[in-house]
Amino acid sequence: LTAAEPVHMSIQESGPVSHKVSDDQYRMQSQPLGICLIIDCIGNDTDVLEETFRGLGYDVRCYRYLNMNTMNQTLLEVARLQKHRNCDSFICILVSRGSPQNIFCTDHTFSGFPLEQVKKYFTADSCPELRGKPKLFFIQSYIVSENEQECTSLLEVDGNDEKIIANAKIPWKVTIPQVADIFWSQCKVDVSTLEKSPSSSSYYLRCLAELLRNPHKRKLSILDIHTELNGKVYEWNKTTDPSQQYSLLLQHTLRKKLFLSPA
C-alpha cells in the first residue's frame, strides 16, 4: 500500500469476543454493542460520527434535520425497541441549536425540546431493556441568545400525559441525574460559530471521533477519554476568540468502569 491509499478496517478489534468481565467493569461484549442514535439538526457531523461508532461495533441510526415533533417520535420509537434487550449499551448524540436546557431542532419558534426529557426516555423506568446498562449522551448545543428566543412555550410529549414547560430564561442548573448508569456530556458554544462557518463540524465532536478512532486512546475508559477531550477543547479555547469558545459539562452516574473497545 502507498501512503495515499486509504485503509478500510473496522475499529473493533479482531478475534473472538470471549473476555472475562471483571466485577468493576460494564459488560461490553454484545454484537452489536448497542444502538447509537445520531440526531444532527445542523448536518455537519453525521458522517464522521456514523463511521466512528459503526467501527466500534454499534448499530448506528442517523437522522438529520428533524423538527421537534419528529424528534420526539423518533426518540420514543428508539426507546421502545426490543433490540436493547440483547445489547450491552446505548449511545445518543444530538447536534442542534438551542438553549442550555433545550434543543430547538429545525423549528424556528425557539420553543425548545427539554434535554431532560431526552434522558428520561432511556432510563430504567422508561426503557427496562437498558436497566443496569451504560447509557451515553453526547450533546452539542449551539446556544441562541435569550433576546432571540420567545420566553415560554408548551410542548406536548408523546408517551406522557403531562405537558412540559420549556422556559428559555431558566438559568443552567447543574444537577446530577438521579438515575444510575448515565453518562451525560454536553458542549455549549455560541450560535455565532455556525453563522461564521456554516459548514464546519463541531470541534468537540470532531475530537471525540478522533480519540475513539485512535487505536491507543480508544482502549482507555470513557472517563479517561473524556478527560483528554476536555484537554483538547480547552487548548482550543486558548487560541480562540472568547465568543467562539466551547464550554463542556460532564455529569455521570456510572457505577463501573466503561470501555468501548476491548483491551
Coordinates of C-alpha atoms in Angstrom, one line a residue:
L1 CA 0.0 0.0 0.0
T2 CA 1.2 3.5 -0.7
A3 CA 0.7 6.3 1.8
A4 CA -2.0 7.8 -0.3
E5 CA -4.2 4.7 -0.3
P6 CA -6.9 4.6 2.3
V7 CA -7.0 1.6 4.6
H8 CA -10.5 0.3 5.3
M9 CA -10.8 -1.5 8.5
S10 CA -13.1 -1.9 11.4
I11 CA -12.2 -0.1 14.6
Q12 CA -13.4 -3.1 16.6
E13 CA -10.6 -5.4 17.5
S14 CA -10.4 -8.8 15.7
G15 CA -10.6 -12.2 17.4
P16 CA -13.4 -13.9 19.4
V17 CA -15.1 -11.9 22.0
S18 CA -14.7 -14.1 25.0
H19 CA -13.1 -11.8 27.5
K20 CA -14.0 -12.4 31.2
V21 CA -15.7 -9.3 32.6
S22 CA -14.4 -8.1 36.0
D23 CA -17.0 -7.0 38.6
D24 CA -15.8 -3.4 38.3
Q25 CA -16.4 -3.1 34.5
Y26 CA -19.6 -3.0 32.5
R27 CA -20.1 -5.9 30.2
M28 CA -19.4 -4.8 26.6
Q29 CA -19.4 -8.0 24.5
S30 CA -22.7 -8.0 22.7
Q31 CA -22.8 -7.8 18.9
P32 CA -23.7 -5.1 18.2
L33 CA -22.6 -3.3 21.4
G34 CA -25.8 -1.3 21.2
I35 CA -27.8 1.2 19.2
C36 CA -26.1 4.5 18.5
L37 CA -28.7 7.2 17.8
I38 CA -27.5 10.3 16.0
I39 CA -29.8 13.2 15.5
D40 CA -28.0 16.0 13.7
C41 CA -30.1 19.1 13.1
I42 CA -27.2 21.1 11.7
G43 CA -25.9 18.4 9.3
N44 CA -22.1 18.8 9.6
D45 CA -21.2 15.9 11.9
T46 CA -23.2 12.8 11.0
D47 CA -20.8 11.1 8.5
V48 CA -17.7 11.1 10.8
L49 CA -19.8 10.0 13.8
E50 CA -21.6 7.3 11.9
E51 CA -18.3 5.8 10.7
T52 CA -16.7 6.1 14.1
F53 CA -19.4 4.3 16.1
R54 CA -20.1 1.7 13.4
G55 CA -16.4 0.9 13.5
L56 CA -16.7 0.4 17.3
G57 CA -19.4 -2.2 16.8
Y58 CA -22.6 -0.1 17.2
D59 CA -25.8 -0.3 15.2
V60 CA -25.9 3.3 14.1
R61 CA -29.2 5.0 13.3
C62 CA -28.8 8.5 11.7
Y63 CA -31.5 11.3 11.4
R64 CA -30.9 14.7 10.0
Y65 CA -32.9 18.0 10.2
L66 CA -35.7 16.8 12.4
N67 CA -38.3 19.2 13.8
M68 CA -39.3 18.8 17.5
N69 CA -42.3 16.6 16.9
T70 CA -40.5 14.2 14.6
M71 CA -37.5 14.1 17.0
N72 CA -39.8 13.3 19.9
Q73 CA -41.4 10.5 17.9
T74 CA -38.0 9.1 16.9
L75 CA -36.8 9.1 20.5
L76 CA -39.9 7.3 21.6
E77 CA -39.7 4.7 18.9
V78 CA -36.0 4.0 19.6
A79 CA -36.6 3.8 23.3
R80 CA -39.2 1.1 22.7
L81 CA -37.0 -1.1 20.6
Q82 CA -36.8 -4.7 21.9
K83 CA -33.3 -4.9 20.4
H84 CA -31.9 -3.1 23.5
R85 CA -32.5 -6.4 25.5
N86 CA -29.7 -8.1 23.6
C87 CA -27.3 -5.2 23.7
D88 CA -24.9 -4.0 26.4
S89 CA -25.1 -0.2 26.0
F90 CA -26.8 2.7 24.3
I91 CA -25.5 5.9 22.8
C92 CA -27.4 9.1 21.8
I93 CA -25.7 12.0 20.0
L94 CA -27.7 15.3 19.5
V95 CA -26.5 18.3 17.5
S96 CA -28.8 21.3 17.4
R97 CA -29.3 25.0 18.1
G98 CA -30.8 25.6 21.5
S99 CA -30.6 26.9 25.0
P100 CA -28.6 25.2 27.8
Q101 CA -31.7 23.2 28.8
N102 CA -33.5 22.7 25.5
I103 CA -32.8 21.9 21.8
F104 CA -34.7 23.7 19.1
C105 CA -34.2 21.1 16.3
T106 CA -35.2 22.7 12.9
D107 CA -38.1 24.7 14.4
H108 CA -37.8 28.4 14.3
T109 CA -40.1 29.2 17.2
F110 CA -37.4 28.6 19.8
S111 CA -39.9 26.7 22.0
G112 CA -37.4 24.0 22.8
F113 CA -37.4 20.3 23.5
P114 CA -36.3 19.6 27.1
L115 CA -33.0 17.8 27.2
E116 CA -34.1 16.2 30.5
Q117 CA -36.9 14.5 28.6
V118 CA -34.4 13.0 26.1
K119 CA -32.6 11.4 29.1
K120 CA -35.9 10.2 30.7
Y121 CA -36.9 8.2 27.6
F122 CA -33.9 5.8 28.2
T123 CA -33.9 5.5 32.0
A124 CA -34.7 2.1 33.5
D125 CA -38.2 3.1 34.3
S126 CA -39.0 4.1 30.7
C127 CA -36.7 1.6 28.9
P128 CA -36.4 -1.6 31.1
E129 CA -34.3 -3.3 28.5
L130 CA -31.5 -0.9 29.3
R131 CA -31.6 -1.3 33.1
G132 CA -28.1 -1.7 34.5
K133 CA -26.5 -0.9 31.2
P134 CA -24.5 2.3 30.4
K135 CA -26.4 5.0 28.5
L136 CA -24.2 7.6 27.0
F137 CA -25.3 11.0 25.7
F138 CA -23.2 13.5 23.8
I139 CA -24.9 16.8 23.2
Q140 CA -23.6 19.7 21.0
S141 CA -25.7 22.8 21.7
Y142 CA -25.3 25.9 19.6
I143 CA -26.6 28.5 22.1
V144 CA -29.1 31.1 20.8
S145 CA -29.1 34.2 22.9
E146 CA -32.1 34.9 25.1
N147 CA -33.2 38.0 23.2
E148 CA -33.7 35.9 20.1
Q149 CA -35.9 33.4 22.0
E150 CA -39.5 33.5 22.9
C151 CA -40.0 33.4 26.6
T152 CA -42.1 30.4 27.2
S153 CA -43.8 27.7 25.2
L154 CA -45.6 24.4 25.8
L155 CA -44.5 21.1 24.3
E156 CA -46.8 18.1 24.3
V157 CA -44.6 15.0 24.7
D158 CA -45.9 11.7 23.3
G159 CA -46.0 8.9 25.8
N160 CA -46.8 11.1 28.7
D161 CA -50.0 12.8 29.8
E162 CA -48.1 15.8 31.1
K163 CA -47.1 18.9 29.4
I164 CA -43.5 20.1 29.8
I165 CA -42.9 23.8 30.2
A166 CA -39.8 24.9 28.3
N167 CA -38.7 28.3 29.6
A168 CA -35.7 29.7 27.8
K169 CA -34.9 32.1 30.7
I170 CA -34.3 29.4 33.3
P171 CA -30.6 29.5 34.4
W172 CA -28.5 26.5 33.7
K173 CA -28.9 24.3 36.7
V174 CA -26.1 21.8 37.3
T175 CA -27.9 18.8 38.6
I176 CA -26.5 15.3 38.7
P177 CA -29.0 12.8 37.2
Q178 CA -30.8 10.8 39.9
V179 CA -30.6 7.6 37.9
A180 CA -27.8 5.1 37.5
D181 CA -25.6 4.3 34.5
I182 CA -25.9 7.6 32.8
F183 CA -23.0 9.4 31.1
W184 CA -24.0 12.9 30.0
S185 CA -21.6 15.1 28.1
Q186 CA -22.9 18.5 26.9
C187 CA -20.9 21.0 25.0
K188 CA -22.1 24.6 24.5
V189 CA -20.8 27.2 22.0
D190 CA -22.5 30.4 20.8
V191 CA -24.6 30.0 17.7
S192 CA -22.4 32.7 16.0
T193 CA -19.8 30.0 15.5
L194 CA -22.2 28.4 13.0
E195 CA -23.1 31.7 11.4
K196 CA -19.4 32.4 10.7
S197 CA -18.7 29.0 9.3
P198 CA -22.0 27.2 8.4
S199 CA -20.4 24.0 7.1
S200 CA -17.9 23.5 9.9
S201 CA -18.2 20.5 12.2
S202 CA -18.3 20.7 16.0
Y203 CA -14.7 20.8 17.3
Y204 CA -16.0 18.9 20.4
L205 CA -17.5 16.0 18.3
R206 CA -14.5 16.0 15.9
C207 CA -12.1 15.5 18.8
L208 CA -14.3 12.8 20.3
A209 CA -14.3 10.9 17.0
E210 CA -10.5 11.3 16.7
L211 CA -10.0 9.9 20.2
L212 CA -12.3 6.9 19.5
R213 CA -10.6 6.1 16.2
N214 CA -7.1 6.2 17.7
P215 CA -6.1 2.6 18.4
H216 CA -4.4 3.5 21.7
K217 CA -6.8 6.2 23.1
R218 CA -10.0 4.2 22.4
K219 CA -8.8 1.5 24.9
L220 CA -9.0 4.0 27.7
S221 CA -12.1 4.1 29.9
I222 CA -14.7 6.5 28.8
L223 CA -13.9 8.8 31.7
D224 CA -10.3 9.0 30.7
I225 CA -11.2 9.6 27.1
H226 CA -13.4 12.5 28.2
T227 CA -10.6 13.9 30.3
E228 CA -8.5 14.0 27.2
L229 CA -11.4 15.5 25.3
N230 CA -11.6 18.3 28.0
G231 CA -7.9 19.0 27.4
K232 CA -8.3 19.3 23.7
V233 CA -11.3 21.6 24.0
Y234 CA -9.6 23.9 26.5
E235 CA -6.4 24.1 24.5
W236 CA -8.6 25.1 21.5
N237 CA -10.2 27.8 23.7
K238 CA -6.8 29.4 24.4
T239 CA -6.3 30.4 20.8
T240 CA -10.0 31.3 20.0
D241 CA -12.0 34.4 20.4
P242 CA -14.0 34.3 23.6
S243 CA -17.3 34.4 21.7
Q244 CA -16.3 31.2 19.9
Q245 CA -15.1 29.2 22.9
Y246 CA -16.6 25.9 23.9
S247 CA -17.9 25.1 27.3
L248 CA -18.0 21.5 28.4
L249 CA -20.1 19.8 31.1
L250 CA -19.9 16.2 32.2
Q251 CA -22.3 14.6 34.6
H252 CA -22.4 10.9 35.2
T253 CA -23.8 8.2 37.4
L254 CA -21.7 5.3 36.1
R255 CA -21.3 2.6 38.7
K256 CA -18.4 0.7 36.9
K257 CA -15.6 1.4 34.5
L258 CA -16.7 1.6 30.9
F259 CA -14.5 0.6 28.0
L260 CA -15.9 1.0 24.4
S261 CA -13.1 -1.1 23.0
P262 CA -11.6 -4.4 24.2
A263 CA -8.2 -4.1 25.9

